[in-house]
PDB file of C-alpha atoms in Angstrom:
ATOM      1  CA  MET A  21     -20.538 -14.246 -48.859  1.00 65.00           C
ATOM      2  CA  SER A  22     -23.804 -16.104 -48.551  1.00 85.00           C
ATOM      3  CA  LEU A  23     -26.629 -16.144 -51.038  1.00 91.00           C
ATOM      4  CA  LEU A  24     -29.269 -16.769 -48.355  1.00 93.00           C
ATOM      5  CA  PRO A  25     -29.981 -13.115 -47.376  1.00 91.00           C
ATOM      6  CA  TYR A  26     -30.505 -12.177 -51.010  1.00 93.00           C
ATOM      7  CA  LEU A  27     -32.915 -15.079 -51.504  1.00 95.00           C
ATOM      8  CA  ILE A  28     -34.812 -14.100 -48.352  1.00 95.00           C
ATOM      9  CA  ALA A  29     -35.050 -10.482 -49.549  1.00 94.00           C
ATOM     10  CA  GLY A  30     -36.363 -11.693 -52.912  1.00 96.00           C
ATOM     11  CA  TRP A  31     -38.903 -13.978 -51.247  1.00 97.00           C
ATOM     12  CA  ILE A  32     -40.184 -11.188 -48.975  1.00 96.00           C
ATOM     13  CA  PHE A  33     -40.441  -8.887 -52.003  1.00 97.00           C
ATOM     14  CA  LEU A  34     -42.386 -11.430 -54.034  1.00 97.00           C
ATOM     15  CA  ALA A  35     -44.710 -12.204 -51.110  1.00 97.00           C
ATOM     16  CA  GLY A  36     -45.502  -8.494 -50.760  1.00 96.00           C
ATOM     17  CA  VAL A  37     -46.052  -7.996 -54.486  1.00 97.00           C
ATOM     18  CA  HIS A  38     -48.337 -11.041 -54.579  1.00 97.00           C
ATOM     19  CA  GLY A  39     -50.337  -9.570 -51.718  1.00 96.00           C
ATOM     20  CA  ILE A  40     -50.646  -6.228 -53.499  1.00 95.00           C
ATOM     21  CA  ALA A  41     -51.736  -7.880 -56.750  1.00 95.00           C
ATOM     22  CA  THR A  42     -54.388 -10.068 -55.126  1.00 94.00           C
ATOM     23  CA  SER A  43     -55.686  -7.596 -52.556  1.00 92.00           C
ATOM     24  CA  ARG A  44     -59.375  -6.678 -52.510  1.00 92.00           C
ATOM     25  CA  ASN A  45     -58.921  -4.240 -49.638  1.00 94.00           C
ATOM     26  CA  LEU A  46     -56.954  -0.980 -49.657  1.00 94.00           C
ATOM     27  CA  ILE A  47     -55.736  -1.440 -46.078  1.00 95.00           C
ATOM     28  CA  HIS A  48     -54.432  -4.889 -46.965  1.00 96.00           C
ATOM     29  CA  ALA A  49     -52.693  -3.420 -50.015  1.00 96.00           C
ATOM     30  CA  VAL A  50     -50.958  -0.785 -47.877  1.00 96.00           C
ATOM     31  CA  GLY A  51     -49.802  -3.505 -45.470  1.00 96.00           C
ATOM     32  CA  CYS A  52     -48.471  -5.572 -48.357  1.00 96.00           C
ATOM     33  CA  LEU A  53     -46.630  -2.532 -49.664  1.00 96.00           C
ATOM     34  CA  ALA A  54     -44.970  -2.195 -46.244  1.00 95.00           C
ATOM     35  CA  VAL A  55     -43.945  -5.864 -46.425  1.00 95.00           C
ATOM     36  CA  THR A  56     -42.531  -5.292 -49.903  1.00 95.00           C
ATOM     37  CA  GLN A  57     -40.496  -2.368 -48.659  1.00 94.00           C
ATOM     38  CA  SER A  58     -39.192  -4.401 -45.731  1.00 93.00           C
ATOM     39  CA  SER A  59     -37.379  -6.585 -48.230  1.00 94.00           C
ATOM     40  CA  THR A  60     -35.131  -3.619 -48.941  1.00 92.00           C
ATOM     41  CA  TYR A  61     -34.058  -3.579 -45.283  1.00 91.00           C
ATOM     42  CA  VAL A  62     -32.850  -7.157 -45.566  1.00 91.00           C
ATOM     43  CA  LEU A  63     -31.139  -6.396 -48.864  1.00 92.00           C
ATOM     44  CA  LEU A  64     -29.339  -3.305 -47.546  1.00 90.00           C
ATOM     45  CA  LEU A  65     -28.192  -5.027 -44.382  1.00 87.00           C
ATOM     46  CA  SER A  66     -26.922  -8.033 -46.311  1.00 88.00           C
ATOM     47  CA  VAL A  67     -24.943  -5.770 -48.641  1.00 87.00           C
ATOM     48  CA  GLY A  68     -23.254  -3.990 -45.731  1.00 84.00           C
ATOM     49  CA  TYR A  69     -22.559  -7.079 -43.623  1.00 80.00           C
ATOM     50  CA  ARG A  70     -18.968  -8.183 -43.051  1.00 80.00           C
ATOM     51  CA  LYS A  71     -18.190 -11.333 -41.091  1.00 83.00           C
ATOM     52  CA  GLY A  72     -16.321 -10.608 -37.878  1.00 80.00           C
ATOM     53  CA  ALA A  73     -16.640  -6.833 -38.259  1.00 80.00           C
ATOM     54  CA  THR A  74     -17.583  -4.425 -35.497  1.00 76.00           C
ATOM     55  CA  ALA A  75     -19.688  -1.303 -35.346  1.00 75.00           C
ATOM     56  CA  PRO A  76     -18.043   1.785 -36.895  1.00 75.00           C
ATOM     57  CA  VAL A  77     -17.320   3.422 -33.526  1.00 74.00           C
ATOM     58  CA  PHE A  78     -13.604   4.076 -33.176  1.00 67.00           C
ATOM     59  CA  SER A  79     -13.492   5.386 -29.600  1.00 70.00           C
ATOM     60  CA  ASP A  80     -12.773   1.950 -28.120  1.00 67.00           C
ATOM     61  CA  ALA A  81     -11.527  -0.041 -31.132  1.00 61.00           C
ATOM     62  CA  PRO A  82      -8.212   0.191 -32.919  1.00 67.00           C
ATOM     63  CA  THR A  83      -8.314   2.001 -36.251  1.00 69.00           C
ATOM     64  CA  SER A  84      -7.100  -1.125 -38.017  1.00 74.00           C
ATOM     65  CA  ALA A  85     -10.194  -3.121 -36.983  1.00 75.00           C
ATOM     66  CA  THR A  86     -12.603  -4.331 -39.660  1.00 81.00           C
ATOM     67  CA  VAL A  87     -15.885  -2.433 -39.461  1.00 79.00           C
ATOM     68  CA  VAL A  88     -19.203  -2.673 -41.248  1.00 82.00           C
ATOM     69  CA  ASP A  89     -20.159  -0.010 -43.763  1.00 81.00           C
ATOM     70  CA  PRO A  90     -21.907   2.859 -41.924  1.00 82.00           C
ATOM     71  CA  VAL A  91     -23.376   4.259 -45.153  1.00 87.00           C
ATOM     72  CA  VAL A  92     -25.475   1.136 -45.667  1.00 87.00           C
ATOM     73  CA  GLN A  93     -26.686   1.357 -42.072  1.00 85.00           C
ATOM     74  CA  ALA A  94     -27.682   4.983 -42.608  1.00 89.00           C
ATOM     75  CA  LEU A  95     -29.518   4.042 -45.810  1.00 91.00           C
ATOM     76  CA  ALA A  96     -31.413   1.285 -43.985  1.00 90.00           C
ATOM     77  CA  LEU A  97     -32.421   3.709 -41.237  1.00 92.00           C
ATOM     78  CA  THR A  98     -33.549   6.253 -43.833  1.00 94.00           C
ATOM     79  CA  ASP A  99     -35.507   3.493 -45.580  1.00 92.00           C
ATOM     80  CA  VAL A 100     -37.319   2.676 -42.325  1.00 94.00           C
ATOM     81  CA  VAL A 101     -38.291   6.326 -41.804  1.00 95.00           C
ATOM     82  CA  VAL A 102     -39.451   6.802 -45.381  1.00 95.00           C
ATOM     83  CA  GLY A 103     -41.405   3.533 -45.251  1.00 94.00           C
ATOM     84  CA  ALA A 104     -43.217   4.580 -42.079  1.00 96.00           C
ATOM     85  CA  THR A 105     -44.047   7.956 -43.591  1.00 97.00           C
ATOM     86  CA  VAL A 106     -45.361   6.489 -46.833  1.00 96.00           C
ATOM     87  CA  THR A 107     -47.435   3.921 -44.934  1.00 96.00           C
ATOM     88  CA  ALA A 108     -48.965   6.624 -42.719  1.00 97.00           C
ATOM     89  CA  LEU A 109     -49.781   8.793 -45.737  1.00 97.00           C
ATOM     90  CA  LEU A 110     -51.385   5.932 -47.636  1.00 97.00           C
ATOM     91  CA  LEU A 111     -53.450   4.884 -44.615  1.00 97.00           C
ATOM     92  CA  ALA A 112     -54.660   8.477 -44.256  1.00 97.00           C
ATOM     93  CA  LEU A 113     -55.704   8.421 -47.917  1.00 95.00           C
ATOM     94  CA  VAL A 114     -57.553   5.133 -47.354  1.00 95.00           C
ATOM     95  CA  VAL A 115     -59.414   6.656 -44.399  1.00 96.00           C
ATOM     96  CA  GLN A 116     -60.448   9.651 -46.517  1.00 93.00           C
ATOM     97  CA  THR A 117     -61.518   7.357 -49.356  1.00 91.00           C
ATOM     98  CA  ALA A 118     -63.639   5.325 -46.948  1.00 92.00           C
ATOM     99  CA  LYS A 119     -65.256   8.496 -45.572  1.00 92.00           C
ATOM    100  CA  ARG A 120     -66.064   9.971 -48.974  1.00 88.00           C
ATOM    101  CA  HIS A 121     -67.057   6.870 -50.914  1.00 87.00           C
ATOM    102  CA  GLY A 122     -68.067   4.390 -48.229  1.00 87.00           C
ATOM    103  CA  THR A 123     -65.842   1.569 -49.462  1.00 88.00           C
ATOM    104  CA  ILE A 124     -62.246   0.410 -49.406  1.00 90.00           C
ATOM    105  CA  ASP A 125     -62.658  -2.096 -52.213  1.00 89.00           C
ATOM    106  CA  PRO A 126     -60.530  -0.976 -55.178  1.00 86.00           C
ATOM    107  CA  ASP A 127     -62.919  -2.572 -57.698  1.00 83.00           C
ATOM    108  CA  GLU A 128     -65.754  -0.351 -56.555  1.00 85.00           C
ATOM    109  CA  LEU A 129     -63.602   2.771 -56.915  1.00 81.00           C
ATOM    110  CA  SER A 130     -62.728   2.223 -60.577  1.00 66.00           C
ATOM    111  CA  GLY A 131     -65.468   4.562 -61.776  1.00 65.00           C
ATOM    112  CA  LEU A 132     -64.095   7.620 -60.015  1.00 59.00           C
ATOM    113  CA  LYS A 133     -63.533  10.735 -62.096  1.00 66.00           C
ATOM    114  CA  GLY A 134     -61.205  13.492 -61.042  1.00 61.00           C
TER     115      GLY A 134
END
């Protein structure tokens, strides 16, 4: 087991969080949120990785073969779909904010009342 994938996932997460914290543009913040979520892909795939293992398809492999965990692969795929959906929703909200208020700077939107 290697520590490198976990360190890479942590670095990607911290780079995304830094981008979110320092962003002066809502579109940039949404992009940084997508980068932050991509760190979970690396984390999930590193948890499910087994050295020398094959894909969990048993039609052509013996049942005694070492396989990777298919649950982790399904979680990573679900994470990709949810991340794309959240990104699309947030970008749609940014477009509506820009149409209604004429800005995508979060500092100028602080006086909004709802």
